[in-house]
XYZ file of C-alpha atoms in Angstrom:
362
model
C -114.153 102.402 105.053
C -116.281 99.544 103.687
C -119.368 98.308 106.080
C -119.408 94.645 106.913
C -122.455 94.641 103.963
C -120.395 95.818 101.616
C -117.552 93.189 102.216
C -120.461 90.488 101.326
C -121.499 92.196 98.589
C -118.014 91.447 97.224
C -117.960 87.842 98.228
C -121.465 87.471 97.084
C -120.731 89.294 93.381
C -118.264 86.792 92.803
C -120.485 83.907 94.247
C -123.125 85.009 92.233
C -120.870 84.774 88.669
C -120.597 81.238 88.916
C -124.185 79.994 89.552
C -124.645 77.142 87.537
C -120.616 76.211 86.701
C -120.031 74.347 89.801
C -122.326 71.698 90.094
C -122.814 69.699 92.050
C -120.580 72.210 94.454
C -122.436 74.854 95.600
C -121.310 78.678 94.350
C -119.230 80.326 96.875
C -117.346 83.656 97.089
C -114.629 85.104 99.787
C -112.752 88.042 100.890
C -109.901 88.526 103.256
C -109.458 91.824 104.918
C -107.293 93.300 107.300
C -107.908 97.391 108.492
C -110.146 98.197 105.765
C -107.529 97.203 102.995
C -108.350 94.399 100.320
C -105.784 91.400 100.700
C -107.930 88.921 98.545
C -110.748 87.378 96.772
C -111.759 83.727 95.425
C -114.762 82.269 94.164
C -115.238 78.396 93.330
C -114.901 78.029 89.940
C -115.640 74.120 89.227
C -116.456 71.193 90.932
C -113.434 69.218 92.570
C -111.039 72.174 92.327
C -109.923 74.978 95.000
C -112.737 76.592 96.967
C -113.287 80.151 97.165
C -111.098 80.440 100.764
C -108.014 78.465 99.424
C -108.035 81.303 96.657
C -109.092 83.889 98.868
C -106.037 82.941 101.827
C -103.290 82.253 99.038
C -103.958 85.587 97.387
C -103.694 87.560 100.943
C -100.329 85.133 101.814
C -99.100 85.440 104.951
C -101.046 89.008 105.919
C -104.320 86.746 106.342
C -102.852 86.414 110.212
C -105.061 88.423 111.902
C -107.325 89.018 108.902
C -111.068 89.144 108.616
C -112.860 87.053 105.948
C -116.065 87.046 104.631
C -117.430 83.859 103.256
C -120.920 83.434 101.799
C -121.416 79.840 102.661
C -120.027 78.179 105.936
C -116.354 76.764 105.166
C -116.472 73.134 104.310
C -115.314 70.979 107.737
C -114.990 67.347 105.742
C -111.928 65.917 103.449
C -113.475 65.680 99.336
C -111.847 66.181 96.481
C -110.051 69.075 98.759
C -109.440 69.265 102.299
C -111.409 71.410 104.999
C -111.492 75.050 104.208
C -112.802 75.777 107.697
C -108.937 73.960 109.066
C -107.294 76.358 106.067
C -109.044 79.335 108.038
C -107.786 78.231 111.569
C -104.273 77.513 110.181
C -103.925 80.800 108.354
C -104.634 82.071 112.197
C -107.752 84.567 110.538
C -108.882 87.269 113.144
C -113.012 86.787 112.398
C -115.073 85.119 109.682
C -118.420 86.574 108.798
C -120.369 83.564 107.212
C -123.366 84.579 105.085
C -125.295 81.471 105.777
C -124.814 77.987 106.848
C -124.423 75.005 105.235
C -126.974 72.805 105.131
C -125.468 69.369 103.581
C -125.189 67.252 106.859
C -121.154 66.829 106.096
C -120.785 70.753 107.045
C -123.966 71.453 108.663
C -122.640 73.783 111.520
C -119.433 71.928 111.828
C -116.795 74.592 110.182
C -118.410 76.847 112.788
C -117.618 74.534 115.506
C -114.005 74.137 114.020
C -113.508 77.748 113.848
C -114.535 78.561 116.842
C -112.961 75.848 119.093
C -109.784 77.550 117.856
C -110.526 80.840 119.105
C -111.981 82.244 115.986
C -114.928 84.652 116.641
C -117.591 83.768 114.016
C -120.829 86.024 112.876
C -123.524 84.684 110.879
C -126.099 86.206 108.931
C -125.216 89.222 106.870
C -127.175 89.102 103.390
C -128.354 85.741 104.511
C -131.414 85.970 102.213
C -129.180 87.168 98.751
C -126.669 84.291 99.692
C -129.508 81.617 99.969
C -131.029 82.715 96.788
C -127.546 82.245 95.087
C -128.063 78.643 96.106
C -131.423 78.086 95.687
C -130.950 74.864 93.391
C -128.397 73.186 95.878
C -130.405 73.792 99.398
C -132.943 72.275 97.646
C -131.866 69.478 96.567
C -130.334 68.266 99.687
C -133.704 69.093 101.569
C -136.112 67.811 98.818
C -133.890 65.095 97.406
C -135.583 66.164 93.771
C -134.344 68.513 91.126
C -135.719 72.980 91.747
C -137.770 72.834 88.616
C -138.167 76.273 87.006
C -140.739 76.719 84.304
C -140.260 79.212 81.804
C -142.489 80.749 79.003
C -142.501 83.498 76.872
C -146.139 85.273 76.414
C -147.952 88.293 74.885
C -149.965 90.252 77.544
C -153.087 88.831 77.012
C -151.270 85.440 77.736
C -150.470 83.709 74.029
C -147.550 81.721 73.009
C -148.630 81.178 69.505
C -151.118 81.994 67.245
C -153.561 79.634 65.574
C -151.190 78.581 62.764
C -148.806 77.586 65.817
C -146.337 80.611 64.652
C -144.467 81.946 67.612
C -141.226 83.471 66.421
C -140.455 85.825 67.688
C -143.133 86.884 71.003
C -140.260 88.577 72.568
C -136.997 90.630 72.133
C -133.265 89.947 71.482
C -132.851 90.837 74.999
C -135.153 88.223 76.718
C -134.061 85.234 74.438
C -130.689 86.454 75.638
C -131.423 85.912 79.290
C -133.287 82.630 78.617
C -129.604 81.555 77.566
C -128.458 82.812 80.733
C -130.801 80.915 83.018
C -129.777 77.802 80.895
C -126.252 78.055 81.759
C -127.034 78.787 85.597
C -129.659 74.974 85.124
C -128.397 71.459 85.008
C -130.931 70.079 82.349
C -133.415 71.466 80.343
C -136.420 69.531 79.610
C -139.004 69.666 76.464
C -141.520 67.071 74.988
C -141.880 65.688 71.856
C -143.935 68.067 69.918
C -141.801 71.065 70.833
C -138.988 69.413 69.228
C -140.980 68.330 66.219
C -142.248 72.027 66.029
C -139.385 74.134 66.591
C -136.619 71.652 66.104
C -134.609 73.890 68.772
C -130.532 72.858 69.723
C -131.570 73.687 73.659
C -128.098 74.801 74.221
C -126.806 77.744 76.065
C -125.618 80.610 73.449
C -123.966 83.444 74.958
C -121.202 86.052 73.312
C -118.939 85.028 76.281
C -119.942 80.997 75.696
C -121.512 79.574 78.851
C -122.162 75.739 79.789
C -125.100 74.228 77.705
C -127.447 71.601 80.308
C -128.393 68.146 79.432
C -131.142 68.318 77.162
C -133.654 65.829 78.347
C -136.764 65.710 75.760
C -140.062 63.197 76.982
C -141.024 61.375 74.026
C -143.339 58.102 75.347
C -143.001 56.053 72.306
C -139.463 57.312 71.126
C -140.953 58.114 67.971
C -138.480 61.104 67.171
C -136.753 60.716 64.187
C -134.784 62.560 60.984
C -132.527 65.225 61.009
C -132.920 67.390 64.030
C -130.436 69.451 66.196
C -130.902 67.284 69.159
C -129.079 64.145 67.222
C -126.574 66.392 65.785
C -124.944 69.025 68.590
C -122.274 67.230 71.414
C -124.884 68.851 74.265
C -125.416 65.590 76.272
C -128.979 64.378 75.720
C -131.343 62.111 77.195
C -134.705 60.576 75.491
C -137.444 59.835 78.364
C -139.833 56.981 76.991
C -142.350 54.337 78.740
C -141.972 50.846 78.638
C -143.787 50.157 75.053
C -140.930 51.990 73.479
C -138.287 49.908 71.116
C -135.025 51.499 73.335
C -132.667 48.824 70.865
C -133.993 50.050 67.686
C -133.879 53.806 68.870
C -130.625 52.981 70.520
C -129.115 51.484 67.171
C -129.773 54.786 65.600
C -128.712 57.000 67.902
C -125.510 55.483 69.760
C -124.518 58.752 71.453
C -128.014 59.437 73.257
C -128.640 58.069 75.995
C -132.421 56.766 77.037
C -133.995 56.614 80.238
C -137.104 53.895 79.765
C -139.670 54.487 82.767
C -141.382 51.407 83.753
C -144.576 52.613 83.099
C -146.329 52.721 79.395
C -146.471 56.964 79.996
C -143.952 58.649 81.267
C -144.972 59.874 85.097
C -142.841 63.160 86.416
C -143.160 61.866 89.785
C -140.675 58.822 88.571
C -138.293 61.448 86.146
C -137.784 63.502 89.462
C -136.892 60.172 91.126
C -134.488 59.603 88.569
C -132.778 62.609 87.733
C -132.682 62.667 91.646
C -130.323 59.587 91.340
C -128.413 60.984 88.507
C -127.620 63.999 90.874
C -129.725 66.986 88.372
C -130.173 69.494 91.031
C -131.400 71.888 88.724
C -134.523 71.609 85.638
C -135.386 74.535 83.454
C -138.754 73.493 81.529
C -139.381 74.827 78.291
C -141.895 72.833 77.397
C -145.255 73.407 74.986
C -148.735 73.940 77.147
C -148.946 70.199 77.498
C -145.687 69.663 79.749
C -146.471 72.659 81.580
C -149.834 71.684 82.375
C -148.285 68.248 83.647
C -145.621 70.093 85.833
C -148.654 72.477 87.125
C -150.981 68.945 88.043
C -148.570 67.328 89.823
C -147.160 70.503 91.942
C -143.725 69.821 90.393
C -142.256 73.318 89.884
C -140.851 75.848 92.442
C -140.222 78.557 90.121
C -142.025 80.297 87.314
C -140.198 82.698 84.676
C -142.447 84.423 82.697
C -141.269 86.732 80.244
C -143.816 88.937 79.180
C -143.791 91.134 75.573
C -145.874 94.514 75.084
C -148.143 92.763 72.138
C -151.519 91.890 72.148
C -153.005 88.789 70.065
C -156.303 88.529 70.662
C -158.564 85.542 69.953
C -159.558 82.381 71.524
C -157.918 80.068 68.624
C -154.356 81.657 70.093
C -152.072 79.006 71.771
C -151.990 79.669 75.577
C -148.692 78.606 77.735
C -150.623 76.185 79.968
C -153.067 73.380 78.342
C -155.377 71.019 79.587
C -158.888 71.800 81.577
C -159.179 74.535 84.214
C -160.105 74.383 87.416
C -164.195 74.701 88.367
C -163.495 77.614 91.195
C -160.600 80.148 90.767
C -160.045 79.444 94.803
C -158.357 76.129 93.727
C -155.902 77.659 91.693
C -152.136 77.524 92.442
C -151.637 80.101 94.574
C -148.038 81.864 93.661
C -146.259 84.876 95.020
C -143.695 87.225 93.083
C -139.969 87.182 93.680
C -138.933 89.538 91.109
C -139.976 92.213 88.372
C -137.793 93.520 86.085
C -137.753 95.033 82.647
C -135.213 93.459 79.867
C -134.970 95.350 76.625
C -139.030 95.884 76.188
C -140.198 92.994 78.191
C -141.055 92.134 81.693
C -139.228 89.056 82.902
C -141.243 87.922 86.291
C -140.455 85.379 88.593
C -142.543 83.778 91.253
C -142.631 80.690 93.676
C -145.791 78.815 94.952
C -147.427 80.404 97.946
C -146.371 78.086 100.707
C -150.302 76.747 102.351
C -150.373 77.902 105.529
């Protein structure tokens, strides 16, 4: 007999498999259960169709009665593109629902508890709270911080290089980690780069995986839209969006380049605090920043990021004339450095892939 853990597990698996294909929806796995036997599973598979429940319930049919279900995000209580999941729950006349974690968007926000339980439905919240909030890291925090979760990525030797002096920098890591770079693209929104990594490395910045995957908007800063010839951003159907200030010619640009769409700031540089504002509006929960040492430097002074992913190869470059991943000046004492704190270690293929948030001040 499965544990009330294990059940999650489940719902949380199949949760987990769609991070980053149901924006803006959060991703959300279920499982109905009645004496230890399996009746059904669902997971949301894309904004404005069936949540995970309605899959979940029509799979078990009419043995949900009396069923248990395990849910990893409180059942929706409002009327969207689909109706309440939390009423579907009370209708299908569901023994208990064990509810990972609540919802925070202020249309659920506690009320599909309420719902469930005014019916008679006993309701326990909590189990693998912290996996299922992690799952929907980028939605929770948009709705609190009204601003894209901006992950920065880079790929480093061990002594910390991205490049050597020439600027060569193919390839610092394995098959393996460039693989899983693609994977954190598909689970982002957008992807953001400036200028001079597209002049560089003239990259496509879409997502490609052997089983596909959704490419992100590509959004590339370039102040004075001075990008130009034949490069993979013009060409591939990935949605992409050109950042420039105010000095920029947008009509001549736009002329060119009918299908991409720019976003002039008002300002004569382009300031992140105003792009977050933006792609705030335009409902990008989600930024994954690969970006030269420049853009992350910018990202580091303003205190714009809320994830690092730093993928680590066993090689060793040596000398002072070697890129590094962040630019500009460092700070006079090391105490006023960003203080960060590791969420993850693992090993892909050779490489260490870490992750780490900003130390909260206390």
């Amino acid at each position: 007999m499965r544990t009330n853990e294990e059940w999650m597990d489940l719902a949380l698996n199949l949760a987990e498999a769609t991070i980053g294909q149901t924006s803006p929806n959060p991703s959300v796995g279920a499982v109905v259960v009645k004496n230890g036997e399996l009746l059904g599973v669902g997971t949301h598979l894309k904004a404005g169709e069936a949540h995970a429940e309605v899959h979940a319930i029509a799979q078990a049919g009419e043995k949900s009665k009396g069923a248990d279900v395990y849910v990893t995000l409180e059942p929706c209580a409002h009327y969207g593109k689909t109706p309440p999941c939390a009423e579907l729950l009370v209708k299908s006349e569901v023994n208990k629902v064990y509810i990972a974690c609540l919802d925070p968007n202020p249309k659920v926000a506690g009320k599909g508890v309420e719902i469930l339980q005014n019916a008679g439905i006993e309701v326990e919240i909590g189990i693998q709270e912290q996996r299922a909030l992690r799952i929907n890291q980028h939605f929770f925090h948009y709705l609190e911080k009204q601003r894209p979760f901006v992950t920065l990525k880079a790929a480093t030797t061990l002594d910390g290089k991205t490049a050597t002096a020439t600027g060569d920098s193919k390839w610092i890591t394995s098959t393996e980690a460039r693989e899983d770079v693609h994977k954190e693209r598909h689970k982002h929104d957008a992807i953001l780069v400036g200028r001079q990594t597209v002049e560089k490395d003239n990259p496509s910045l879409t997502t490609r995986l052997p089983q596909g995957g959704k490419s992100p908007i590509r959004i590339i800063l370039d102040t004075n839209l001075s990008l130009t010839g034949d490069l993979q951003i013009f060409k591939t159907d990935s949605p992409t969006w050109m950042v420039c200030g105010n000095q920029a010619d947008k009509a001549h640009f736009t002329t060119k380049y009918p299908h991409i769409k720019v976003i002039q700031l008002p300002t004569e540089k382009v300031r992140l605090t105003d792009l977050m504002e933006l792609l705030a509006e335009e409902k990008v929960q989600s930024l994954y920043v690969e970006g030269g040492a420049t853009i992350h430097q910018a990202f580091l002074r303003e205190r714009l990021f809320d994830e690092c992913h730093w993928y680590i190869a066993p090689k060793l470059l040596g000398g002072q004339d070697a890129q590094s991943v962040i630019g500009g000046a460092s700070p006079i004492a090391m105490k006023e450095a960003q203080q960060l704190k590791f969420i993850d270690i693992k090993q892909i293929g050779p490489d260490l892939k870490l992750i780490a948030k900003p130390k909260e001040e206390s």
